[in-house]
Amino acid sequence: MYLLGYDIGSSSVKVCLIEASSGKIIASDFSPKKEMKITAVSPGWAEQNPEDWWTHLKLAHEAVIQKSGIHPDDIKAIGITWQMHGLILTDKNQNLLRPAIIWCDSRAVPYGEKAFREIGEEKCLSHLLNSPGNFTASKLAWVKENEPEIFDKIDKIMLPGDYIAMKLSGEIGITIEGLSEGIFWDFKNNGISEDIINYYGIPKSFFPDIIPTFGIQATVSARTSHELGLKEGTPISYRAGDQPNNALSLNVFNPGEIASTAGTSGVVYGILDQLEYDPLSRVNTFAHVNHTPEETRLGVLLCINGTGILNSWMKHNLATSLLSYGDMNDLASLSPIGSKGLSIIPFGNGAERVLENKDTSCSIHGINFNIHSKGDILRAAQEGIVFSYEYGMNIMRDIGMDIQVIRAGNTNMFLSPVFRQSLASVSNAVIELYDTDGAVGAARAAGMGIGYYADSEEAFSSLEKIAVIEPERENRELYLEAYSRWTKHLNEII
């Protein structure tokens, strides 16, 4: 018996097949092999065509089936995870009305800020746990004002994973977790926010039926059975946004547990059991995968847009002579802690929530042509990302998070010794690295959704810890000195 996980990212689509009883990865693949295109028609915009996600899902799926050699009839459940906060619009025939406005698009910031003021800051925070900000609801408000001919054709709004589930099954649904990440969910009234939809003028008919995060949400249609080779009727039994799902992938379900990722964007995500929020909405609070009206489980999310994308930019524009990210990490490790006084502010990927939706751009401070080399710049970039994490984690601490252990997958920037040691040392937290990723987590969760696993402990009993990084306490003052210099430069900008 096998379980299938689909991870719809902004860089690629990953597919993973696991054997249910052992949790062993049988095969995985991703598409495209180069980063997926993000279209920016205007500054601050970011769009992708959802049909491209589907195309790349099919390519990666086909590769996984071929690699595994299994019969698709033996796949008993499908889980889906996706890049959060996107907006997909379809008409009554389930046809796309426009490209998806994705997570790093900042055009809706003024709409969210105005709604925050006019609905009332205290009301937004106490009911939504966030400012409407630059999230899905505000993106829809932008469409209503700027593309009324499209708005008038809308039958349903979706998040990226809902769209993929629709392509698989022909059915449209949305979870409480999905509604909360779009800032459509009222936590006090346990329903779609009347304040948001009335303020923005969003018809309630736009929303699909609410479905559980775990459970039989839909089944593979005859059409998709033919297209993907899956058995008709295979259940889709789990879906969640990438950050709640990444936390799930690391067996982070309970209050006080912390997960982190460092891909294109970077995240620290911790679990609370009470309705808490940052009064400035610099970190955001959403429903976690196991949240119910009866048992509060919230994910406090710190998101830094300018994370792996800065490292990628460095590779493609500065370190072009180096063969790999591993080569870059090796060169960065030759530079001392603090990068010889060099500081990089990494916020070059649109408006940053942690800076109250300011768009400061990326900047380099303190460069000296006589002492700094390529390795210093590469280290300063990684340290700058780490320092942006610590800046946000201090906000999380202020609302009750106790950050002592950070769990992460052994992937992306956590492969860098400089990055992970700097993060452990400046935060004074132990980092635990695990052999997992979002697609693997989605596959395990699909098993929970069909009841194959009794609970999360059984589902993640085979999760393998592969490394522990302790803070360098003897060098902590050097890290804190570099962080202090970095914050000084940041404060001069903001």
Coordinates of C-alpha atoms in Angstrom, one line a residue:
M1 CA 0.0 0.0 0.0
Y2 CA 1.3 3.4 -1.0
L3 CA 0.6 7.1 -0.3
L4 CA 1.2 10.0 -2.7
G5 CA 2.1 13.6 -1.8
Y6 CA 2.0 16.6 -4.2
D7 CA 3.8 19.8 -3.2
I8 CA 2.9 22.8 -5.4
G9 CA 5.7 25.3 -4.9
S10 CA 6.5 28.5 -6.7
S11 CA 9.9 27.1 -7.8
S12 CA 8.8 23.6 -8.8
V13 CA 6.2 20.9 -8.2
K14 CA 7.4 17.9 -6.2
V15 CA 5.8 14.5 -6.1
C16 CA 6.7 11.8 -3.5
L17 CA 5.5 8.2 -3.1
I18 CA 5.9 6.5 0.2
E19 CA 5.2 2.9 1.4
A20 CA 2.6 3.3 4.1
S21 CA 3.6 0.7 6.7
S22 CA 7.3 1.7 6.9
G23 CA 7.1 5.4 5.8
K24 CA 9.9 4.7 3.4
I25 CA 10.3 6.9 0.4
I26 CA 9.9 4.8 -2.7
A27 CA 10.4 7.5 -5.3
S28 CA 10.3 11.2 -5.6
D29 CA 10.8 13.8 -8.4
F30 CA 10.2 17.4 -9.3
S31 CA 9.5 19.5 -12.3
P32 CA 10.7 21.8 -13.8
K33 CA 14.4 21.2 -13.2
K34 CA 15.0 24.9 -13.4
E35 CA 13.0 27.3 -11.3
M36 CA 9.5 27.9 -12.5
K37 CA 8.8 31.3 -14.1
I38 CA 7.2 34.0 -12.0
T39 CA 5.8 36.8 -14.2
A40 CA 6.0 40.4 -12.9
V41 CA 4.0 42.6 -15.3
S42 CA 4.5 45.6 -13.0
P43 CA 6.9 46.2 -10.1
G44 CA 5.8 44.3 -7.0
W45 CA 3.6 41.9 -8.9
A46 CA 4.1 38.1 -9.0
E47 CA 1.9 35.8 -11.0
Q48 CA 2.0 32.2 -12.3
N49 CA -0.3 30.2 -14.6
P50 CA -1.9 27.4 -12.5
E51 CA -2.0 25.3 -15.7
D52 CA 1.8 25.3 -15.5
W53 CA 1.5 23.7 -12.0
W54 CA -0.7 21.0 -13.4
T55 CA 1.7 20.4 -16.4
H56 CA 4.7 20.0 -14.0
L57 CA 2.7 17.8 -11.6
K58 CA 1.9 15.4 -14.4
L59 CA 5.6 15.3 -15.5
A60 CA 6.9 14.7 -11.9
H61 CA 4.0 12.2 -11.3
E62 CA 4.9 10.2 -14.4
A63 CA 8.6 10.1 -13.4
V64 CA 7.7 8.9 -9.9
I65 CA 5.5 6.1 -11.2
Q66 CA 8.2 5.0 -13.7
K67 CA 10.9 5.1 -11.0
S68 CA 8.9 3.2 -8.4
G69 CA 7.7 0.4 -10.7
I70 CA 4.5 0.1 -8.7
H71 CA 1.0 -0.4 -10.0
P72 CA -1.0 2.9 -9.5
D73 CA -4.0 0.9 -8.2
D74 CA -1.9 0.3 -5.1
I75 CA -1.9 4.1 -4.3
K76 CA -4.6 4.4 -1.6
A77 CA -4.6 8.2 -0.8
I78 CA -3.3 11.5 -2.0
G79 CA -2.2 14.5 0.0
I80 CA -1.6 18.0 -1.3
T81 CA 0.4 21.0 -0.1
W82 CA 0.9 24.4 -1.7
Q83 CA 2.5 27.8 -1.7
M84 CA 0.3 29.8 0.6
H85 CA -1.8 33.0 0.0
G86 CA -2.3 32.6 -3.7
L87 CA -5.5 33.6 -5.5
I88 CA -7.1 31.4 -8.2
L89 CA -10.3 32.4 -9.9
T90 CA -12.5 30.2 -12.0
D91 CA -15.8 30.5 -13.8
K92 CA -18.9 28.3 -13.6
N93 CA -17.2 25.8 -16.0
Q94 CA -14.0 25.6 -13.8
N95 CA -12.0 27.6 -16.4
L96 CA -9.3 29.9 -15.2
L97 CA -10.2 33.6 -15.4
R98 CA -6.7 35.0 -15.0
P99 CA -3.2 33.9 -13.8
A100 CA -2.8 33.2 -10.1
I101 CA -1.7 36.2 -7.9
I102 CA 0.9 34.4 -5.7
W103 CA 2.3 34.8 -2.2
C104 CA 5.1 37.3 -3.0
D105 CA 2.9 39.7 -5.0
S106 CA 2.6 43.0 -3.1
R107 CA 0.0 44.9 -5.1
A108 CA -2.7 44.5 -2.5
V109 CA -0.9 46.0 0.4
P110 CA -2.8 49.4 0.3
Y111 CA -6.1 47.5 0.2
G112 CA -5.3 45.5 3.3
E113 CA -4.0 48.5 5.1
K114 CA -7.2 50.5 4.4
A115 CA -9.4 47.6 5.5
F116 CA -7.4 47.3 8.7
R117 CA -8.1 50.9 9.5
E118 CA -11.7 51.0 8.4
I119 CA -12.9 47.6 9.8
G120 CA -11.0 48.5 13.0
E121 CA -7.5 47.3 14.0
E122 CA -8.7 45.7 17.3
K123 CA -11.6 43.9 15.6
C124 CA -9.4 42.6 12.8
L125 CA -6.8 41.3 15.2
S126 CA -9.2 39.8 17.8
H127 CA -11.3 38.0 15.1
L128 CA -8.9 37.4 12.2
L129 CA -5.7 37.3 14.3
N130 CA -4.1 39.4 11.5
S131 CA -4.4 42.5 9.5
P132 CA -6.0 41.8 6.1
G133 CA -2.5 42.8 4.8
N134 CA -1.4 41.5 1.5
F135 CA -3.3 38.2 1.8
T136 CA -5.7 36.5 -0.5
A137 CA -8.8 38.5 0.5
S138 CA -7.0 41.8 -0.3
K139 CA -5.8 40.4 -3.6
L140 CA -9.4 39.6 -4.5
A141 CA -10.3 43.2 -3.6
W142 CA -7.6 44.4 -6.0
V143 CA -9.2 42.3 -8.8
K144 CA -12.6 43.7 -8.0
E145 CA -11.5 47.3 -8.4
N146 CA -9.0 46.9 -11.2
E147 CA -10.4 44.0 -13.3
P148 CA -14.2 44.2 -12.8
E149 CA -14.9 42.3 -16.0
I150 CA -13.1 39.3 -14.5
F151 CA -14.6 39.8 -11.0
D152 CA -18.1 39.6 -12.6
K153 CA -17.3 36.2 -14.1
I154 CA -16.1 34.6 -10.8
D155 CA -17.9 31.4 -9.7
K156 CA -15.3 30.2 -7.2
I157 CA -12.1 31.4 -5.5
M158 CA -9.4 28.9 -4.6
L159 CA -6.0 28.5 -3.1
P160 CA -3.4 26.7 -5.2
G161 CA -4.0 23.3 -3.5
D162 CA -7.7 23.6 -4.0
Y163 CA -7.1 24.1 -7.7
I164 CA -5.0 21.0 -7.9
A165 CA -7.6 19.0 -6.0
M166 CA -10.2 20.4 -8.5
K167 CA -8.0 19.2 -11.4
L168 CA -7.7 15.7 -9.8
S169 CA -11.4 15.3 -8.9
G170 CA -13.6 17.9 -10.6
E171 CA -14.8 18.9 -7.1
I172 CA -14.0 22.2 -5.4
G173 CA -13.6 22.6 -1.6
I174 CA -11.6 24.7 0.9
T175 CA -10.5 24.0 4.5
I176 CA -10.6 26.2 7.6
E177 CA -6.8 26.3 7.4
G178 CA -7.0 27.6 3.8
L179 CA -9.7 30.2 4.7
S180 CA -7.6 31.4 7.6
E181 CA -4.4 31.8 5.4
G182 CA -6.5 33.9 3.0
I183 CA -7.8 36.0 6.0
F184 CA -11.4 34.9 5.4
W185 CA -11.9 33.1 8.7
D186 CA -13.3 34.6 11.9
F187 CA -11.8 32.7 14.8
K188 CA -14.2 34.1 17.4
N189 CA -17.4 33.3 15.4
N190 CA -16.0 30.1 13.8
G191 CA -17.1 31.0 10.3
I192 CA -16.3 33.0 7.2
S193 CA -15.7 36.5 8.3
E194 CA -18.7 38.7 7.6
D195 CA -16.6 41.8 8.3
I196 CA -14.2 40.9 5.5
I197 CA -16.7 39.9 2.9
N198 CA -19.0 42.8 3.6
Y199 CA -16.2 45.3 3.6
Y200 CA -14.7 44.1 0.3
G201 CA -18.0 43.3 -1.3
I202 CA -17.3 39.6 -1.8
P203 CA -20.3 37.3 -2.4
K204 CA -20.5 34.3 -0.1
S205 CA -21.3 32.2 -3.2
F206 CA -17.6 32.6 -4.2
F207 CA -16.5 30.3 -1.5
P208 CA -16.5 26.5 -2.1
D209 CA -17.8 24.1 0.5
I210 CA -15.8 23.9 3.7
I211 CA -14.1 20.5 4.0
P212 CA -12.0 18.9 6.7
T213 CA -8.2 19.1 6.5
F214 CA -8.0 15.3 7.1
G215 CA -10.7 13.0 5.6
I216 CA -12.1 12.0 2.3
Q217 CA -12.3 15.4 0.6
A218 CA -12.8 14.2 -3.0
T219 CA -11.8 11.3 -5.3
V220 CA -9.9 11.0 -8.5
S221 CA -12.2 11.5 -11.5
A222 CA -12.5 9.2 -14.5
R223 CA -10.9 12.0 -16.6
T224 CA -7.9 12.3 -14.3
S225 CA -7.6 8.6 -14.0
H226 CA -7.0 8.4 -17.7
E227 CA -4.6 11.4 -17.7
L228 CA -2.4 10.3 -14.7
G229 CA -3.0 6.6 -14.7
L230 CA -4.4 6.7 -11.1
K231 CA -7.2 4.5 -10.1
E232 CA -10.6 6.2 -10.4
G233 CA -12.0 6.9 -6.9
T234 CA -8.6 7.2 -5.2
P235 CA -9.3 9.5 -2.3
I236 CA -7.8 13.0 -1.8
S237 CA -7.6 12.9 2.0
Y238 CA -5.5 15.8 3.1
R239 CA -4.6 19.3 2.0
A240 CA -2.8 22.3 3.7
G241 CA -0.7 25.3 2.9
D242 CA 3.1 24.8 2.7
Q243 CA 4.0 26.2 6.1
P244 CA 1.4 24.3 8.2
N245 CA 2.3 21.3 6.2
N246 CA 6.0 21.7 6.7
A247 CA 5.4 21.8 10.4
L248 CA 3.3 18.7 10.1
S249 CA 6.2 17.1 8.1
L250 CA 8.4 17.6 11.2
N251 CA 5.7 16.2 13.6
V252 CA 5.0 19.7 14.9
F253 CA 1.4 19.6 16.2
N254 CA 1.5 20.7 19.8
P255 CA 1.9 24.0 21.7
G256 CA 5.5 25.1 22.0
E257 CA 6.8 23.1 19.1
I258 CA 8.7 25.0 16.4
A259 CA 9.4 24.3 12.7
S260 CA 11.5 26.2 10.2
T261 CA 12.1 26.2 6.4
A262 CA 14.5 28.2 4.2
G263 CA 13.5 27.8 0.6
T264 CA 12.7 30.7 -1.7
S265 CA 11.2 32.4 1.3
G266 CA 12.1 31.6 4.9
V267 CA 9.7 30.7 7.8
V268 CA 9.7 30.0 11.5
Y269 CA 6.4 28.5 12.6
G270 CA 5.4 27.8 16.1
I271 CA 2.2 26.3 17.7
L272 CA 0.0 28.1 20.2
D273 CA -3.2 26.9 22.0
Q274 CA -4.8 30.3 22.5
L275 CA -5.9 33.2 20.4
E276 CA -2.7 35.3 20.4
Y277 CA -1.5 37.8 17.7
D278 CA 1.1 40.4 17.1
P279 CA -0.6 43.8 17.4
L280 CA 1.3 45.1 14.4
S281 CA 0.7 41.9 12.3
R282 CA 4.4 41.5 11.6
V283 CA 4.1 37.8 12.3
N284 CA 0.8 36.1 11.4
T285 CA -1.4 33.6 13.1
F286 CA -3.3 31.0 11.2
A287 CA -5.2 27.8 11.8
H288 CA -2.9 24.9 12.1
V289 CA -3.7 21.6 10.4
N290 CA -5.2 20.1 13.6
H291 CA -7.1 23.2 14.6
T292 CA -10.8 22.7 15.4
P293 CA -13.4 25.0 17.0
E294 CA -13.2 22.7 20.1
E295 CA -9.4 22.5 20.3
T296 CA -7.4 25.6 19.5
R297 CA -4.2 24.9 17.5
L298 CA -2.7 27.9 15.8
G299 CA 0.4 28.4 13.8
V300 CA 2.3 31.6 14.4
L301 CA 4.2 32.3 11.2
L302 CA 7.2 34.4 10.6
C303 CA 7.8 34.7 6.9
I304 CA 10.8 36.3 5.3
N305 CA 10.4 36.7 1.5
G306 CA 14.1 37.4 0.8
T307 CA 15.7 34.1 1.9
G308 CA 16.7 31.4 -0.6
I309 CA 15.9 33.8 -3.4
L310 CA 18.8 36.0 -2.2
N311 CA 21.1 33.0 -2.2
S312 CA 19.9 32.0 -5.7
W313 CA 20.5 35.6 -6.9
M314 CA 24.0 35.4 -5.5
K315 CA 24.6 32.2 -7.4
H316 CA 23.4 33.4 -10.7
N317 CA 24.8 36.9 -10.6
L318 CA 27.9 36.8 -8.3
A319 CA 29.1 33.3 -8.0
T320 CA 28.7 32.2 -11.6
S321 CA 32.1 30.6 -11.7
L322 CA 31.2 28.2 -8.8
L323 CA 29.6 24.9 -9.7
S324 CA 27.0 24.5 -7.0
Y325 CA 25.4 25.9 -3.8
G326 CA 27.8 23.5 -2.0
D327 CA 30.7 25.4 -3.5
M328 CA 29.2 28.7 -2.4
N329 CA 28.7 27.3 1.1
D330 CA 32.4 26.2 1.2
L331 CA 33.6 29.6 0.1
A332 CA 31.3 31.4 2.7
S333 CA 32.7 29.2 5.5
L334 CA 36.2 30.7 4.9
S335 CA 34.9 34.1 6.0
P336 CA 34.9 34.8 9.7
I337 CA 31.8 35.3 11.9
G338 CA 30.4 38.7 11.1
S339 CA 31.8 38.7 7.5
K340 CA 34.6 41.2 8.4
G341 CA 32.0 43.9 9.2
L342 CA 29.9 43.4 6.1
S343 CA 26.1 43.4 6.5
I344 CA 23.4 42.5 3.9
I345 CA 19.7 43.4 4.4
P346 CA 18.0 40.6 2.5
F347 CA 14.6 42.2 1.9
G348 CA 14.7 42.3 -1.9
N349 CA 11.7 40.2 -2.8
G350 CA 8.7 42.6 -2.3
A351 CA 7.0 43.9 0.8
E352 CA 7.9 42.2 4.0
R353 CA 5.3 41.5 6.7
V354 CA 7.9 41.5 9.4
L355 CA 8.6 45.2 8.5
E356 CA 4.9 46.1 8.5
N357 CA 4.7 45.5 4.7
K358 CA 7.5 47.9 3.8
D359 CA 9.5 47.2 0.7
T360 CA 13.0 48.2 1.6
S361 CA 14.9 46.3 -1.2
C362 CA 18.1 44.4 -0.6
S363 CA 21.1 46.5 0.5
I364 CA 24.8 45.9 1.3
H365 CA 26.5 47.9 4.1
G366 CA 30.1 48.4 5.0
I367 CA 31.8 46.9 1.9
N368 CA 35.5 47.7 1.7
F369 CA 37.2 47.1 -1.6
N370 CA 40.5 46.4 0.2
I371 CA 39.4 43.7 2.6
H372 CA 36.2 42.1 1.3
S373 CA 36.1 39.2 -1.1
K374 CA 33.4 37.1 -2.8
G375 CA 33.4 34.7 0.2
D376 CA 32.7 37.6 2.6
I377 CA 29.7 38.7 0.5
L378 CA 28.3 35.1 0.4
R379 CA 28.6 34.7 4.1
A380 CA 27.1 38.2 4.8
A381 CA 24.1 37.1 2.6
Q382 CA 23.6 34.0 4.7
E383 CA 24.1 35.9 8.0
G384 CA 21.7 38.6 6.8
I385 CA 19.0 35.9 6.3
V386 CA 19.7 34.5 9.7
F387 CA 19.5 37.9 11.3
S388 CA 16.1 38.5 9.6
Y389 CA 14.9 35.3 11.3
E390 CA 16.2 36.4 14.7
Y391 CA 14.5 39.8 14.2
G392 CA 11.2 38.1 13.6
M393 CA 11.7 35.5 16.3
N394 CA 12.0 38.3 18.9
I395 CA 8.5 39.3 17.9
M396 CA 7.3 35.7 18.3
R397 CA 8.9 35.6 21.7
D398 CA 7.0 38.8 22.7
I399 CA 3.6 37.0 22.0
G400 CA 4.5 34.0 24.1
M401 CA 6.6 31.6 21.9
D402 CA 9.5 29.9 23.8
I403 CA 12.0 29.1 21.1
Q404 CA 14.4 26.5 22.5
V405 CA 14.4 23.8 19.7
I406 CA 13.9 24.4 16.0
R407 CA 13.1 21.5 13.8
A408 CA 13.9 21.7 10.1
G409 CA 14.2 19.5 7.0
N410 CA 17.8 18.8 5.8
T411 CA 17.3 20.8 2.6
N412 CA 17.6 24.2 1.0
M413 CA 19.6 26.6 3.1
F414 CA 19.7 24.2 6.1
L415 CA 22.3 22.3 4.0
S416 CA 24.7 25.2 4.6
P417 CA 26.9 24.8 7.7
V418 CA 27.2 28.6 7.9
F419 CA 23.5 29.2 7.8
R420 CA 22.5 26.6 10.4
Q421 CA 25.3 27.3 12.8
S422 CA 24.7 31.0 12.6
L423 CA 21.0 30.5 13.3
A424 CA 21.6 28.2 16.2
S425 CA 24.1 30.6 17.8
V426 CA 22.3 33.9 17.4
S427 CA 19.0 32.5 18.5
N428 CA 20.5 30.3 21.3
A429 CA 18.3 27.4 20.1
V430 CA 19.2 23.9 19.2
I431 CA 18.5 22.9 15.6
E432 CA 17.3 19.4 14.8
L433 CA 17.5 18.3 11.1
Y434 CA 15.2 15.6 9.8
D435 CA 15.1 13.6 6.6
T436 CA 11.7 14.9 5.3
D437 CA 10.1 17.5 3.1
G438 CA 6.7 18.9 2.3
A439 CA 5.7 16.2 -0.3
V440 CA 6.7 13.4 2.2
G441 CA 4.6 15.1 4.9
A442 CA 1.6 15.4 2.6
A443 CA 1.8 11.7 1.8
R444 CA 2.0 10.7 5.5
A445 CA -0.9 13.1 6.2
A446 CA -2.9 11.4 3.4
G447 CA -2.6 8.2 5.4
M448 CA -3.9 10.0 8.5
G449 CA -6.8 11.2 6.4
I450 CA -8.0 7.8 5.4
G451 CA -7.5 6.4 8.9
Y452 CA -4.5 4.2 8.1
Y453 CA -2.5 5.8 10.9
A454 CA -4.2 6.0 14.3
D455 CA -2.6 9.4 15.0
S456 CA 0.3 11.7 14.2
E457 CA 2.7 9.8 16.4
E458 CA 2.1 6.6 14.4
A459 CA 2.2 8.5 11.1
F460 CA 5.6 10.1 12.0
S461 CA 7.1 7.2 14.0
S462 CA 9.7 6.6 11.2
L463 CA 10.8 10.3 11.0
E464 CA 14.6 10.2 11.0
K465 CA 16.6 12.8 12.9
I466 CA 19.9 13.2 11.0
A467 CA 21.7 16.0 12.8
V468 CA 21.7 18.3 15.8
I469 CA 23.3 21.7 15.8
E470 CA 24.1 23.2 19.1
P471 CA 24.7 27.0 19.6
E472 CA 28.4 28.0 19.6
R473 CA 28.1 29.6 23.0
E474 CA 31.9 30.4 23.1
N475 CA 31.4 32.5 19.9
R476 CA 27.9 33.9 20.7
E477 CA 29.2 37.4 21.4
L478 CA 30.6 37.6 17.9
Y479 CA 27.3 36.5 16.4
L480 CA 25.4 39.0 18.6
E481 CA 27.8 41.8 17.7
A482 CA 27.2 41.1 14.0
Y483 CA 23.4 41.0 14.6
S484 CA 23.5 44.3 16.4
R485 CA 25.4 45.9 13.5
W486 CA 22.8 44.4 11.1
T487 CA 19.9 45.8 13.1
K488 CA 21.5 49.2 13.2
H489 CA 21.6 49.3 9.4
L490 CA 18.0 48.0 9.2
N491 CA 16.7 50.6 11.5
E492 CA 18.4 53.3 9.4
I493 CA 16.4 52.1 6.4
I494 CA 13.0 51.6 8.0

